[in-house]
Coordinates of N, CA and C in Angstrom, one line a residue:
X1340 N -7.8 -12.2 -68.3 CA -6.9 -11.1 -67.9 C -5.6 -11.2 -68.7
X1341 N -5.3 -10.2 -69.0 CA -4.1 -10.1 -69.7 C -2.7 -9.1 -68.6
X1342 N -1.5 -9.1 -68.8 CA -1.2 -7.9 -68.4 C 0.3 -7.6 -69.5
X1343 N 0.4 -6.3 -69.4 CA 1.2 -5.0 -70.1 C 2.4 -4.6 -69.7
X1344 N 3.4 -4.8 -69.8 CA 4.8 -3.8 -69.0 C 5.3 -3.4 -70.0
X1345 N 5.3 -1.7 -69.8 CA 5.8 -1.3 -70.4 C 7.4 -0.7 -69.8
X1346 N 7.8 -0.4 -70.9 CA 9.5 -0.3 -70.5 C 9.8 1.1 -70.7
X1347 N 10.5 2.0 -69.8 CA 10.7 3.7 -70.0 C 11.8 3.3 -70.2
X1348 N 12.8 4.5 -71.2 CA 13.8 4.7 -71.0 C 14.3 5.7 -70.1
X1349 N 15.3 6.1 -70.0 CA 15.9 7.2 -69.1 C 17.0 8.1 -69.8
X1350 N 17.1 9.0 -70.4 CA 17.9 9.9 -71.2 C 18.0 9.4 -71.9
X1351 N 19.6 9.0 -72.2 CA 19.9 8.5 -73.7 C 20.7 6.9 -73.4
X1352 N 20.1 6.3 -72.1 CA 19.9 4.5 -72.1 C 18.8 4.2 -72.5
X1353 N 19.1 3.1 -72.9 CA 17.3 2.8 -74.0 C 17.1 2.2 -72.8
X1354 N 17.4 1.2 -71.3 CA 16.7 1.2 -70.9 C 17.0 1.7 -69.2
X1355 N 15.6 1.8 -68.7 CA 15.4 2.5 -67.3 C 14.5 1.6 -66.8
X1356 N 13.6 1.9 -66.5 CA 12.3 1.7 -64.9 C 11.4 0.6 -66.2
X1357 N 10.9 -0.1 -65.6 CA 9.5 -1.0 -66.1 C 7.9 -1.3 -65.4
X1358 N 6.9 -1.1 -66.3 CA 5.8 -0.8 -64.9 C 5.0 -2.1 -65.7
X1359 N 4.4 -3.0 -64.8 CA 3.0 -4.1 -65.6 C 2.4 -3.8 -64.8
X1360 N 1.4 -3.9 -65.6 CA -0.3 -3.5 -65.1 C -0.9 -5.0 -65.7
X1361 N -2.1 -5.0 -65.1 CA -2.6 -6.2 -65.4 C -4.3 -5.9 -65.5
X1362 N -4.9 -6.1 -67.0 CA -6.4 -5.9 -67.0 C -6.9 -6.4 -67.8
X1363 N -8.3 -6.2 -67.6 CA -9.0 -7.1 -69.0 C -8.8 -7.2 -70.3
X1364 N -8.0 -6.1 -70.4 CA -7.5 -5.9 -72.4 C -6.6 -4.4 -72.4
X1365 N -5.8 -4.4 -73.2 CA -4.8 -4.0 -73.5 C -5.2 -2.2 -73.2
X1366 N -6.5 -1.9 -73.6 CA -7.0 -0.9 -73.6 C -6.8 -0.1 -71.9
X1367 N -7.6 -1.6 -71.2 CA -8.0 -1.0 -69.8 C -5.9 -0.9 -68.9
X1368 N -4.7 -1.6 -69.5 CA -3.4 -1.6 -69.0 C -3.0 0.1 -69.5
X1369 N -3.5 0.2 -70.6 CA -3.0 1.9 -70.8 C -3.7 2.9 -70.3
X1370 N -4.7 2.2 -69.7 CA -5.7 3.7 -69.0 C -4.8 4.0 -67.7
X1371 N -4.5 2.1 -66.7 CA -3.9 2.4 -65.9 C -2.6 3.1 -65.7
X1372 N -1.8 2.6 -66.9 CA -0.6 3.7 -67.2 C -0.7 5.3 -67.2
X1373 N -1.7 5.1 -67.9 CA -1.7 6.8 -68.2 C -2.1 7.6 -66.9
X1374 N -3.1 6.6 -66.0 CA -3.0 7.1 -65.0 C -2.3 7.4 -64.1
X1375 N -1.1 6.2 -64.1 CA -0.5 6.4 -62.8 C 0.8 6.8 -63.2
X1376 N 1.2 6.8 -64.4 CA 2.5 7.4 -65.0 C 2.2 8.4 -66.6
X1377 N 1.2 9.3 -66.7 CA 1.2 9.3 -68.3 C 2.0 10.8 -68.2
X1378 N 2.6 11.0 -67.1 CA 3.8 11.9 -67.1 C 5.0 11.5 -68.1
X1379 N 5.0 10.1 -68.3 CA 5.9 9.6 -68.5 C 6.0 8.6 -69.9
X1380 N 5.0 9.5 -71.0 CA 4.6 9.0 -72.0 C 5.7 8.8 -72.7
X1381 N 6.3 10.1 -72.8 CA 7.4 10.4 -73.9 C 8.8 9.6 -73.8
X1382 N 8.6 8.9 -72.4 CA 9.9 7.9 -72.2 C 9.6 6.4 -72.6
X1383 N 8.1 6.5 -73.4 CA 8.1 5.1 -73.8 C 8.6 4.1 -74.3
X1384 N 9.5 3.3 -73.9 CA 10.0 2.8 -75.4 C 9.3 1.4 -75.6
X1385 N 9.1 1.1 -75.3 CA 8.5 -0.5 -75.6 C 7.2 -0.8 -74.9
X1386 N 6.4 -2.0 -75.0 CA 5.4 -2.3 -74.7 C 5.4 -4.4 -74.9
X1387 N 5.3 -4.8 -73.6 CA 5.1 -6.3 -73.9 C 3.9 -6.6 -73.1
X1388 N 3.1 -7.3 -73.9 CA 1.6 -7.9 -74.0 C 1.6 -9.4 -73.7
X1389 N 1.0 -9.7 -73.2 CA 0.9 -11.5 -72.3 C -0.4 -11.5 -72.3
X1390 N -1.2 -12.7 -73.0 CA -1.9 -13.2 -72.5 C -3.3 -13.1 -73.2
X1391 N -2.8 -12.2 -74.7 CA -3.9 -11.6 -75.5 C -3.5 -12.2 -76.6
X1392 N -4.8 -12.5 -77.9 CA -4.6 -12.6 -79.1 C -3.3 -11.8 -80.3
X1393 N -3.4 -10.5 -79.3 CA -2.1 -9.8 -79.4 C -1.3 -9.3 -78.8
X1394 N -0.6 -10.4 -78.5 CA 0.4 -10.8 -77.3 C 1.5 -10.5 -78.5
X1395 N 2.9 -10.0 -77.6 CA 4.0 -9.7 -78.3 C 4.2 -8.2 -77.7
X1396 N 5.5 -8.1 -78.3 CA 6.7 -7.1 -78.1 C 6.2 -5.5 -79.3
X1397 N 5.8 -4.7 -78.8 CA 5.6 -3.6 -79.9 C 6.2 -2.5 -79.3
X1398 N 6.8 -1.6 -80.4 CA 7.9 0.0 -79.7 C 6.4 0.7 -79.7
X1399 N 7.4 1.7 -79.0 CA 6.2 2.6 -78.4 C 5.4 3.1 -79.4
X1400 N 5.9 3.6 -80.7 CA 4.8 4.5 -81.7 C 3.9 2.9 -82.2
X1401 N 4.0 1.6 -82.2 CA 3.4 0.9 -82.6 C 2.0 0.5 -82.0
X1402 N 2.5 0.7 -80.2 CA 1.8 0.4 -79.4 C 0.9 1.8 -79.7
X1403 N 1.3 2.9 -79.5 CA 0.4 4.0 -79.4 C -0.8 4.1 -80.7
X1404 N -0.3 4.0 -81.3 CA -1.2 3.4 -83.0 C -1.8 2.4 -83.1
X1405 N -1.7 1.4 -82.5 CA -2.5 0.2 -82.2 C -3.9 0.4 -81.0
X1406 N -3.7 1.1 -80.0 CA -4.7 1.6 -78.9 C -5.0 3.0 -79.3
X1407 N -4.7 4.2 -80.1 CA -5.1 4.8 -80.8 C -6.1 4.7 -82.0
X1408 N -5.5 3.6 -82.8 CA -6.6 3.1 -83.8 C -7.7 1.7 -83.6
X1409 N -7.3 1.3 -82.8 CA -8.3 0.2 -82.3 C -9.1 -0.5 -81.1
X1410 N -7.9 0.1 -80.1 CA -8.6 -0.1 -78.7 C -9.5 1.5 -78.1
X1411 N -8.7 2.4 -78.4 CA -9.7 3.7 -78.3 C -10.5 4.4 -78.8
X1412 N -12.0 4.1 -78.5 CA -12.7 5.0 -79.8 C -12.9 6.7 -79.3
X1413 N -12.1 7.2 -79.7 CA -12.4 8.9 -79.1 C -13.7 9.4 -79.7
X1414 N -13.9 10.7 -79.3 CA -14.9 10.5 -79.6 C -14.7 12.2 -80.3
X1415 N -14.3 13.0 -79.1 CA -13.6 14.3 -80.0 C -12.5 14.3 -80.6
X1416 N -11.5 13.5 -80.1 CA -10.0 14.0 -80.3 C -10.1 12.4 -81.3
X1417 N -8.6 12.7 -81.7 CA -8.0 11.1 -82.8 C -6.8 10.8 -82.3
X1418 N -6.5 11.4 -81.5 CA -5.5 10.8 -80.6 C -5.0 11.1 -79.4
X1419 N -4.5 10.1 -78.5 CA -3.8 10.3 -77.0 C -3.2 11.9 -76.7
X1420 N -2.5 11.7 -77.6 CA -1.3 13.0 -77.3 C -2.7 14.3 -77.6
X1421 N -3.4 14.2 -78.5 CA -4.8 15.2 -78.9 C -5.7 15.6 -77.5
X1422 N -5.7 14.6 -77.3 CA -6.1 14.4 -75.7 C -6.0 15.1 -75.1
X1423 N -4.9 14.6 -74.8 CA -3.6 15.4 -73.8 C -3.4 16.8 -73.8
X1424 N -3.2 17.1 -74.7 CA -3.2 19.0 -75.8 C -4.4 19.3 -74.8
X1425 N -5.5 18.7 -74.8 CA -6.9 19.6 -74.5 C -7.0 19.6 -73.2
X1426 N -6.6 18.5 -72.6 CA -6.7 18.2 -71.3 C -5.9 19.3 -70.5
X1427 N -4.7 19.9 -71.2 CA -3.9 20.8 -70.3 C -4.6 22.1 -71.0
X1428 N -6.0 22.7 -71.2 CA -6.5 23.9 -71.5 C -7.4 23.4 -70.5
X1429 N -7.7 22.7 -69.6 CA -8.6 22.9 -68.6 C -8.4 22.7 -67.1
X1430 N -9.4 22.8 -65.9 CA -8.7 22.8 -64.9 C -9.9 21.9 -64.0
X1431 N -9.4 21.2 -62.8 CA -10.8 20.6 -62.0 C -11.0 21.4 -60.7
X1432 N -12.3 22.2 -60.4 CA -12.2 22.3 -59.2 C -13.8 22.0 -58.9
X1433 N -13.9 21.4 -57.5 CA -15.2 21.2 -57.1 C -16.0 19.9 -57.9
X1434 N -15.0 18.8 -58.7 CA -14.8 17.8 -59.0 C -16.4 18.4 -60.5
X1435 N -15.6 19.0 -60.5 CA -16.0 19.8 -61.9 C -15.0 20.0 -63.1
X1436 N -14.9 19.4 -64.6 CA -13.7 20.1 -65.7 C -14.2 21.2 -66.2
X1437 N -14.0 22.3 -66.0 CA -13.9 23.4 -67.1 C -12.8 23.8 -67.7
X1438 N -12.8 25.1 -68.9 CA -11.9 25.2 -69.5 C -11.6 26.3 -69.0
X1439 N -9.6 26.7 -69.3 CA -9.3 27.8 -68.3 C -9.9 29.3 -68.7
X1440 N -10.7 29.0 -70.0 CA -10.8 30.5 -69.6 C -12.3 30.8 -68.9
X1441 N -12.8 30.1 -68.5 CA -13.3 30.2 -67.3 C -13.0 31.0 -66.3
X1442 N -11.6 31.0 -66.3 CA -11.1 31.8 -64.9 C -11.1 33.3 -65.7
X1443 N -10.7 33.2 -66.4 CA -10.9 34.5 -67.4 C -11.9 35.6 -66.9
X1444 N -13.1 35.2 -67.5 CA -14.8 35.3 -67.6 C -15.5 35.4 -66.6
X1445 N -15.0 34.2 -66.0 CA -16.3 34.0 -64.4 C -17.1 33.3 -65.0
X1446 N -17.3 32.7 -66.2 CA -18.1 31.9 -66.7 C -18.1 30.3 -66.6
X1447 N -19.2 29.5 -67.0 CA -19.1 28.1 -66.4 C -17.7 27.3 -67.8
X1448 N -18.4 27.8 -68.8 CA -17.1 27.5 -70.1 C -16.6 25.0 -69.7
X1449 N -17.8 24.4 -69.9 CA -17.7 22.9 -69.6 C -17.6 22.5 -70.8
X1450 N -16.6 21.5 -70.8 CA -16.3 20.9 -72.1 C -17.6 19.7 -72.9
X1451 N -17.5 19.5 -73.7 CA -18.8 19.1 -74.1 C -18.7 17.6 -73.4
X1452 N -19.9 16.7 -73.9 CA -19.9 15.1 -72.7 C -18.5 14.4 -74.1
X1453 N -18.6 14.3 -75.1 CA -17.1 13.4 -75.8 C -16.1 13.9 -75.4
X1454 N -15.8 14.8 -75.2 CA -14.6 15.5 -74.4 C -14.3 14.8 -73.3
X1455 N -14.9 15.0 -72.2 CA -14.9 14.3 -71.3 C -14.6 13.2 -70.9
X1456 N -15.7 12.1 -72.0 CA -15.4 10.8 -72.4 C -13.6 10.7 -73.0
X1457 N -13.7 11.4 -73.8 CA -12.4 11.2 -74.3 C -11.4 11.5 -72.6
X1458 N -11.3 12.4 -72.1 CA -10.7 12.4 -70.8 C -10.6 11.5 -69.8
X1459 N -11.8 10.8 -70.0 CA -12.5 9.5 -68.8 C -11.5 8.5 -69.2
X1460 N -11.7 8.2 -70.4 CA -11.2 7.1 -71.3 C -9.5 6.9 -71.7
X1461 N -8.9 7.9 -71.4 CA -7.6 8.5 -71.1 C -7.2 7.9 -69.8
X1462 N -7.9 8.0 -68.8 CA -7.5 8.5 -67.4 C -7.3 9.5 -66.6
X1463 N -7.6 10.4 -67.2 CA -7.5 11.6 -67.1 C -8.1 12.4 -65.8
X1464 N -9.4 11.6 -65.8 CA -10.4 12.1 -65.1 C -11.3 10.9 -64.6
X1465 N -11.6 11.1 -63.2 CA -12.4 9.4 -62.7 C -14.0 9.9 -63.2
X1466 N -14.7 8.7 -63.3 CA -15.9 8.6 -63.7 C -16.7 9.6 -62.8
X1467 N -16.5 9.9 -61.5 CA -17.3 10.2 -60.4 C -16.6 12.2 -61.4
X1468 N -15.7 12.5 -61.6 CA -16.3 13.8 -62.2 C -16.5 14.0 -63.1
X1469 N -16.5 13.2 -64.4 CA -16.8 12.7 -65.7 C -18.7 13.5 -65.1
X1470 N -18.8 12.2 -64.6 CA -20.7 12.4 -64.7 C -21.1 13.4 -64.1
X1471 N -20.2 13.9 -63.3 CA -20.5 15.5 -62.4 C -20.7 16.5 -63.4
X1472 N -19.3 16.5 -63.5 CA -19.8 17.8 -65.0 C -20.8 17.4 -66.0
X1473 N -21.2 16.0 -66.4 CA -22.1 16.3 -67.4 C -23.4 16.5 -66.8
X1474 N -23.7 16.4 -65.5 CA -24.9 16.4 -65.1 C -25.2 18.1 -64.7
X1475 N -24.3 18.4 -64.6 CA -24.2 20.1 -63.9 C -24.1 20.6 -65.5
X1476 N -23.3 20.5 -66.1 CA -23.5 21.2 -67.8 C -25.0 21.1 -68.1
X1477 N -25.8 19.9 -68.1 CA -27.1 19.9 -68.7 C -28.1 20.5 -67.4
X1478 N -27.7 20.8 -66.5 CA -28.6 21.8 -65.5 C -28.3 23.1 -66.3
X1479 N -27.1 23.7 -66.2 CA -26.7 24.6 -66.5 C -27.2 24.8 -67.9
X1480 N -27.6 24.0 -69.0 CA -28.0 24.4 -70.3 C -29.4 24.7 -70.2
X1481 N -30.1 24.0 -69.3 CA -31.6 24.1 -69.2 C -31.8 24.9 -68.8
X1482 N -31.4 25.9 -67.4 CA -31.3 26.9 -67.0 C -31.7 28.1 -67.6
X1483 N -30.2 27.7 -69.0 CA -30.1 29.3 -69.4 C -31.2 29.3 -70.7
X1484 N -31.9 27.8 -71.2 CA -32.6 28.2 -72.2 C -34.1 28.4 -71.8
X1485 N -34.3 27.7 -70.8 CA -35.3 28.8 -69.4 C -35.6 29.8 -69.7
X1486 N -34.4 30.3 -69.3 CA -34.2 31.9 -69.0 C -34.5 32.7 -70.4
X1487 N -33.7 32.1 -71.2 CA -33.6 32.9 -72.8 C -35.4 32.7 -73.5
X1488 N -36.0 31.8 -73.4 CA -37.4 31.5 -73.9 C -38.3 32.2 -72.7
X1489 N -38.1 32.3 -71.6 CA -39.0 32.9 -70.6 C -38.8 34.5 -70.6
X1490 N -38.1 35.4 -71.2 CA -37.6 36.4 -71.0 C -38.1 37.2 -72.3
X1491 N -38.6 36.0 -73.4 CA -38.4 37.1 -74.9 C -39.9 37.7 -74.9

């Protein structure tokens, strides 16, 4: 077990609030962050690591580049903030992600399963609707190619 505190600042004091999380690797301490604070990204300023081969003090763009390039493998996106961008074009209801224009359309519009992953893997979204939507997306695709091959 290792654990992570990262350090916010607050306006223009470099320092404010500090949060540790404590997990199996450096990866699983920023999922928890992101979860419980990734409101609070952009006030990152530091990151101290205990108890890992890469243990030490790293600022925030170092940390984010380090779990960007080595602890996260995305799968659509190449980075957190990329992430993030996509994550606010969609919405959850019925423990379902679609994208907003969904509401548009009236259509199902489900992000593809790396998407997701990448959202899962963020924190974004818990496992239980990660596998929801992909399990309803691939009803929903079988469905329609059903339909499209039974129709012509």
């Amino acid at each position: 077990m290792i654990s992570c505190t990262f350090f916010l600042k607050r306006g223009k004091l470099d320092y404010g609030r500090s949060k540790t999380f404590v997990g199996e690797n450096t990866k699983d301490c920023y999922k928890k962050f992101l979860s419980d604070y990734g409101e609070s990204l952009d006030q990152l300023k530091s990151v101290y690591v205990a108890g890992s081969v890469h243990g030490g003090t790293y600022n925030a763009d170092q940390f984010k580049s380090q779990i960007d390039s080595k602890l996260f493998s995305f799968e659509a996106n190449k980075t957190v903030e990329e992430v993030k961008e996509n994550f606010s074009r969609v919405f959850i209801e019925n423990n379902l992600v679609r994208w907003n224009v969904a509401k548009e359309d009236g259509l199902t519009h489900y992000p593809f399963e790396d998407m997701l992953n990448d959202f899962y893997n963020c924190g974004l979204i818990s496992k239980e609707v990660r596998d929801h939507t992909v399990k309803t997306r691939e009803e929903d695709d079988e469905k329609f190619w059903d339909n499209y091959f039974n129709n012509k």
